Short mmCIF file of C-alpha atoms in Angstrom, two decimals:
data_model
loop_
_atom_site.label_atom_id
_atom_site.label_comp_id
_atom_site.label_asym_id
_atom_site.label_seq_id
_atom_site.Cartn_x
_atom_site.Cartn_y
_atom_site.Cartn_z
CA UNK K 23 8.97 32.58 -8.33
CA UNK K 24 4.69 32.06 -8.36
CA UNK K 25 2.26 33.01 -6.01
CA UNK K 26 2.01 36.49 -4.21
CA UNK K 27 5.33 38.01 -3.38
CA UNK K 28 6.64 34.66 -4.65
CA UNK K 29 5.61 31.86 -1.45
CA UNK K 30 4.49 29.84 -3.44
CA UNK K 31 8.49 29.44 -4.59
CA UNK K 32 10.10 27.95 -7.61
CA UNK K 33 8.11 27.32 -10.83
CA UNK K 34 10.04 24.57 -11.64
CA UNK K 35 9.16 22.60 -8.74
CA UNK K 36 6.03 21.89 -10.07
CA UNK K 37 4.14 18.10 -11.22
CA UNK K 38 0.73 17.64 -11.95
CA UNK K 39 -1.63 14.39 -12.10
CA UNK K 40 -3.85 12.68 -15.14
CA UNK K 41 -7.36 14.38 -15.21
CA UNK K 42 -6.46 17.05 -13.02
CA UNK K 43 -6.26 20.04 -15.10
CA UNK K 44 -4.01 22.45 -12.93
CA UNK K 45 -0.39 22.35 -12.23
CA UNK K 46 0.34 21.25 -8.43
CA UNK K 47 3.55 23.76 -7.39
CA UNK K 48 5.55 22.08 -4.59
CA UNK K 49 6.13 24.05 -1.09
CA UNK K 50 9.31 25.94 -2.00
CA UNK K 51 8.68 29.60 -0.91
CA UNK K 52 12.11 31.66 0.02
CA UNK K 53 14.15 27.92 0.21
CA UNK K 54 16.98 26.49 -1.93
CA UNK K 55 14.56 23.85 -2.84
CA UNK K 56 11.68 21.60 -1.19
CA UNK K 57 13.76 19.39 0.98
CA UNK K 58 14.96 22.54 2.89
CA UNK K 59 11.23 23.57 3.15
CA UNK K 60 10.58 20.61 4.82
CA UNK K 61 13.24 19.61 6.65
CA UNK K 62 12.31 23.03 8.32
CA UNK K 63 8.17 22.60 8.95
CA UNK K 64 8.75 19.19 10.38
CA UNK K 65 11.54 20.17 12.31
CA UNK K 66 9.00 22.98 13.70
CA UNK K 67 6.16 20.51 13.96
CA UNK K 68 8.25 18.47 16.91
CA UNK K 69 8.66 22.15 18.36
CA UNK K 70 5.48 22.70 18.52
CA UNK K 71 4.22 19.36 19.63
CA UNK K 72 6.75 19.91 22.31
CA UNK K 73 5.61 23.52 23.44
CA UNK K 74 2.00 21.76 23.46
CA UNK K 75 2.86 19.05 25.54
CA UNK K 76 4.58 21.84 28.11
CA UNK K 77 2.07 24.18 28.40
CA UNK K 78 -1.20 22.47 26.77
CA UNK K 79 -1.97 25.69 24.57
CA UNK K 80 -4.27 24.80 21.76
CA UNK K 81 -2.53 27.51 19.73
CA UNK K 82 0.92 25.51 19.69
CA UNK K 83 -0.82 22.30 18.65
CA UNK K 84 -2.70 23.98 15.80
CA UNK K 85 0.61 25.52 14.52
CA UNK K 86 2.28 22.00 14.70
CA UNK K 87 -0.62 20.81 12.52
CA UNK K 88 0.16 23.66 10.12
CA UNK K 89 3.48 22.90 9.63
CA UNK K 90 2.98 19.39 9.40
CA UNK K 91 0.60 20.08 6.47
CA UNK K 92 3.30 22.31 4.83
CA UNK K 93 5.79 19.63 5.04
CA UNK K 94 4.05 17.39 3.63
CA UNK K 95 3.23 19.50 0.49
CA UNK K 96 6.76 19.77 -0.02
CA UNK K 97 6.52 16.43 -1.74
CA UNK K 98 9.96 16.04 -0.28
CA UNK K 99 11.25 12.32 -0.30
CA UNK K 100 14.04 13.64 1.76
CA UNK K 101 11.59 15.35 3.79
CA UNK K 102 9.50 12.18 4.54
CA UNK K 103 12.42 10.12 4.96
CA UNK K 104 13.32 12.58 7.66
CA UNK K 105 9.84 12.48 9.04
CA UNK K 106 9.74 8.81 9.36
CA UNK K 107 13.27 8.46 11.05
CA UNK K 108 12.15 11.54 13.30
CA UNK K 109 9.02 9.40 14.58
CA UNK K 110 10.88 5.83 14.65
CA UNK K 111 13.33 7.11 16.68
CA UNK K 112 10.69 8.87 19.43
CA UNK K 113 9.67 5.05 19.23
CA UNK K 114 13.06 3.41 19.78
CA UNK K 115 13.74 5.86 22.81
CA UNK K 116 10.48 5.44 24.15
CA UNK K 117 10.33 1.66 24.35
CA UNK K 118 10.69 1.17 27.89
CA UNK K 119 7.91 3.38 28.30
CA UNK K 120 5.88 1.57 25.80
CA UNK K 121 6.08 -2.05 26.09
CA UNK K 122 1.73 -1.82 27.60
CA UNK K 123 1.28 -1.44 23.81
CA UNK K 124 3.92 -4.03 21.93
CA UNK K 125 1.85 -5.51 19.59
CA UNK K 126 0.23 -1.90 18.25
CA UNK K 127 3.58 -0.17 18.64
CA UNK K 128 5.29 -3.06 16.79
CA UNK K 129 2.60 -2.13 14.04
CA UNK K 130 3.58 1.42 13.96
CA UNK K 131 7.21 0.64 13.84
CA UNK K 132 6.67 -1.78 10.48
CA UNK K 133 4.46 1.16 9.09
CA UNK K 134 7.14 3.09 9.56
CA UNK K 135 9.99 1.32 8.03
CA UNK K 136 7.97 0.87 4.99
CA UNK K 137 7.12 4.17 4.77
CA UNK K 138 10.81 5.06 4.96
CA UNK K 139 11.68 2.09 2.72
CA UNK K 140 9.48 3.86 -0.16
CA UNK K 141 11.03 7.65 0.58
CA UNK K 142 14.34 5.62 -0.15
CA UNK K 143 13.56 3.05 -3.07
CA UNK K 144 9.94 4.62 -4.19
CA UNK K 145 11.78 6.36 -7.39
CA UNK K 146 13.76 3.32 -8.23
CA UNK K 147 10.49 0.91 -7.91
CA UNK K 148 8.38 3.22 -9.83
CA UNK K 149 10.79 3.59 -12.48
CA UNK K 150 11.07 0.09 -12.96
CA UNK K 151 7.81 -0.84 -12.52
CA UNK K 152 5.45 1.83 -13.10
CA UNK K 153 7.43 4.03 -15.80
CA UNK K 154 4.12 5.20 -18.20
CA UNK K 155 1.99 5.66 -14.75
CA UNK K 156 2.65 9.71 -14.46
CA UNK K 157 0.59 9.87 -11.40
CA UNK K 158 2.80 7.33 -9.18
CA UNK K 159 6.35 8.99 -11.27
CA UNK K 160 4.71 12.57 -9.82
CA UNK K 161 4.27 10.96 -6.22
CA UNK K 162 7.74 9.49 -5.99
CA UNK K 163 9.65 11.92 -7.44
CA UNK K 164 10.60 10.45 -10.95
CA UNK K 165 10.07 13.47 -12.64
CA UNK K 166 12.62 13.51 -15.45
CA UNK K 167 14.06 10.42 -17.32
CA UNK K 168 13.09 7.09 -16.31
CA UNK K 169 16.67 5.74 -16.98
CA UNK K 170 17.60 7.70 -14.30
CA UNK K 171 15.51 8.58 -11.98
CA UNK K 172 17.27 10.00 -8.68
CA UNK K 173 18.61 12.87 -11.16
CA UNK K 174 22.37 12.17 -11.16
CA UNK K 175 22.53 11.62 -7.29
CA UNK K 176 23.76 8.03 -7.73
CA UNK K 177 26.42 9.34 -9.64
CA UNK K 178 27.49 12.30 -8.29
CA UNK K 179 27.93 10.30 -5.18
CA UNK K 180 29.66 7.54 -6.90
CA UNK K 181 32.42 10.69 -8.38
CA UNK K 182 32.99 11.60 -4.64
CA UNK K 183 33.48 7.91 -3.26
CA UNK K 184 36.20 7.70 -5.50
CA UNK K 185 37.64 11.27 -4.91
CA UNK K 186 37.03 10.06 -0.69
CA UNK K 187 39.13 6.45 -1.81
CA UNK K 188 41.75 8.24 -3.47
CA UNK K 189 42.12 11.08 -0.97
CA UNK K 190 41.14 9.74 2.54
CA UNK K 191 42.97 12.77 4.25
CA UNK K 192 40.19 15.29 1.95
CA UNK K 193 41.07 17.82 -0.48
CA UNK K 194 40.30 20.52 1.85
CA UNK K 195 38.11 23.29 2.10
CA UNK K 196 36.51 24.97 -1.19
CA UNK K 197 33.34 26.61 -2.62
CA UNK K 198 31.61 23.87 -3.69
CA UNK K 199 30.57 23.21 -7.43
CA UNK K 200 32.38 23.92 -10.68
CA UNK K 201 33.34 26.81 -12.43
CA UNK K 202 32.09 28.18 -15.86
CA UNK K 203 35.02 26.28 -17.17
CA UNK K 204 34.23 23.46 -15.39
CA UNK K 205 37.18 23.86 -12.69
CA UNK K 206 36.71 22.36 -9.02
CA UNK K 207 34.85 19.73 -7.31
CA UNK K 208 30.96 19.33 -7.72
CA UNK K 209 29.86 17.90 -4.32
CA UNK K 210 27.42 15.04 -3.69
CA UNK K 211 24.21 17.23 -1.90
CA UNK K 212 24.64 14.78 0.76
CA UNK K 213 26.24 16.27 4.24
CA UNK K 214 29.11 13.03 5.02
CA UNK K 215 30.16 12.85 1.60
CA UNK K 216 30.46 16.73 1.66
CA UNK K 217 32.36 16.27 4.29
CA UNK K 218 34.45 13.25 3.81
CA UNK K 219 35.28 14.85 0.48
CA UNK K 220 36.72 18.25 2.38
CA UNK K 221 37.96 16.87 5.48
CA UNK K 222 38.56 12.74 4.83
CA UNK K 223 37.57 10.08 7.27
CA UNK K 224 38.92 11.49 10.27
CA UNK K 225 36.81 14.97 9.87
CA UNK K 226 33.82 13.61 9.25
CA UNK K 227 34.16 11.23 12.37
CA UNK K 228 35.17 14.36 14.98
CA UNK K 229 31.74 15.52 13.31
CA UNK K 230 29.86 12.41 14.00
CA UNK K 231 31.48 12.48 17.51
CA UNK K 232 29.18 15.97 18.14
CA UNK K 233 26.51 13.63 16.68
CA UNK K 234 27.37 10.85 19.36
CA UNK K 235 26.80 13.09 22.30
CA UNK K 236 22.85 13.84 21.28
CA UNK K 237 22.54 10.30 21.33
CA UNK K 238 23.87 9.86 24.45
CA UNK K 239 22.11 12.19 25.84
CA UNK K 240 18.73 10.72 25.07
CA UNK K 241 20.03 7.31 27.38
CA UNK K 242 19.32 9.70 30.49
CA UNK K 243 16.07 8.20 32.15
CA UNK K 244 13.34 9.53 32.52
CA UNK K 245 13.04 11.84 29.40
CA UNK K 246 10.20 14.00 29.40
CA UNK K 247 7.96 14.09 26.67
CA UNK K 248 8.66 17.13 25.85
CA UNK K 249 12.39 16.56 25.70
CA UNK K 250 11.78 13.72 23.48
CA UNK K 251 9.46 15.97 20.73
CA UNK K 252 12.78 18.00 20.71
CA UNK K 253 15.16 15.29 20.28
CA UNK K 254 12.92 14.36 17.38
CA UNK K 255 13.01 17.81 15.96
CA UNK K 256 16.56 17.39 15.73
CA UNK K 257 16.31 14.07 14.19
CA UNK K 258 14.24 15.75 11.52
CA UNK K 259 17.14 18.30 10.69
CA UNK K 260 19.73 15.60 11.10
CA UNK K 261 18.34 12.84 8.51
CA UNK K 262 17.23 15.63 6.04
CA UNK K 263 21.37 16.91 6.05
CA UNK K 264 22.17 13.70 5.35
CA UNK K 265 20.05 13.53 2.46
CA UNK K 266 20.53 17.46 1.25
CA UNK K 267 22.81 19.39 3.56
CA UNK K 268 25.87 20.19 5.77
CA UNK K 269 25.31 19.43 9.55
CA UNK K 270 27.05 22.71 9.97
CA UNK K 271 24.06 25.30 9.60
CA UNK K 272 23.46 27.92 12.67
CA UNK K 273 19.66 26.60 12.79
CA UNK K 274 21.08 22.91 13.19
CA UNK K 275 23.46 24.18 16.07
CA UNK K 276 20.35 25.48 17.87
CA UNK K 277 18.56 22.11 17.68
CA UNK K 278 21.73 20.50 19.18
CA UNK K 279 21.56 23.12 22.31
CA UNK K 280 17.98 22.36 22.89
CA UNK K 281 18.67 18.83 23.02
CA UNK K 282 20.90 19.21 25.77
CA UNK K 283 19.41 22.11 27.50
CA UNK K 284 16.11 19.87 27.75
CA UNK K 285 18.14 16.38 29.04
CA UNK K 286 20.70 18.01 30.76
CA UNK K 287 18.89 20.96 32.66
CA UNK K 288 16.36 20.60 35.62
CA UNK K 289 13.67 22.33 35.32
CA UNK K 290 13.27 23.44 38.71
CA UNK K 291 16.22 24.56 39.98
CA UNK K 292 18.49 25.28 36.56
CA UNK K 293 21.19 23.35 37.66
CA UNK K 294 23.47 20.56 34.73
CA UNK K 295 22.82 17.50 35.11
CA UNK K 296 25.77 15.42 35.69
CA UNK K 297 27.30 13.97 32.69
CA UNK K 298 26.21 16.93 30.34
CA UNK K 299 28.66 17.84 27.63
CA UNK K 300 28.85 21.74 28.22
#
């Protein structure tokens, strides 16, 4: 671990650019790896944005910008994917409100779609067409072999898919990973595949029913700006966990509860609106 009190995080999460004589450390801190940091900080950015919209206090705007900058410094494709999807989700739920700026919003959506595309396929593109460009390799995340730009993630997912096809009911809960003798199951870091392997198609379906309730809550009209920002904070964790996570963390539960509270509770009386899943 590097930096004062290890704040710069894992020394293995670093890269460099040609012509720049100093190594650049990806923000990791005390999290497991950079994508976890990015999910947390981008989530905090949208929550700070919601607080600023509600209070108009400048400190929340500054806090949000600091979290946004920190999330970008993780150089995490999973985090960038989550940020792009969260921003896109905001435009989708605001569609009826933004028809006056129809052309401008179409341009923004196209930019976000390109951003999401590069977050997902950027590694493969760089490995295929620019294998000797170290700057592009560092930015895209191809920091090992160009023959395996996704660092074994595709093979791991395919392995888990084979298990799912053989055991559609799931293999049951167990400690993730292999032991020293190679026994056990090496799960994919992707939340849906982890639950497919453990609980089968039925388990994943039941879990996604909870997420469907979150999406259902956003069908309520009208929605306040801070409610949409809280929804985007949830979307960040949803999509970041889609690539690296579980969807069953306490922080994730808190975001689900916050979305329900923001969309189903009336601010003036505190009464629960009709249709609340609570």
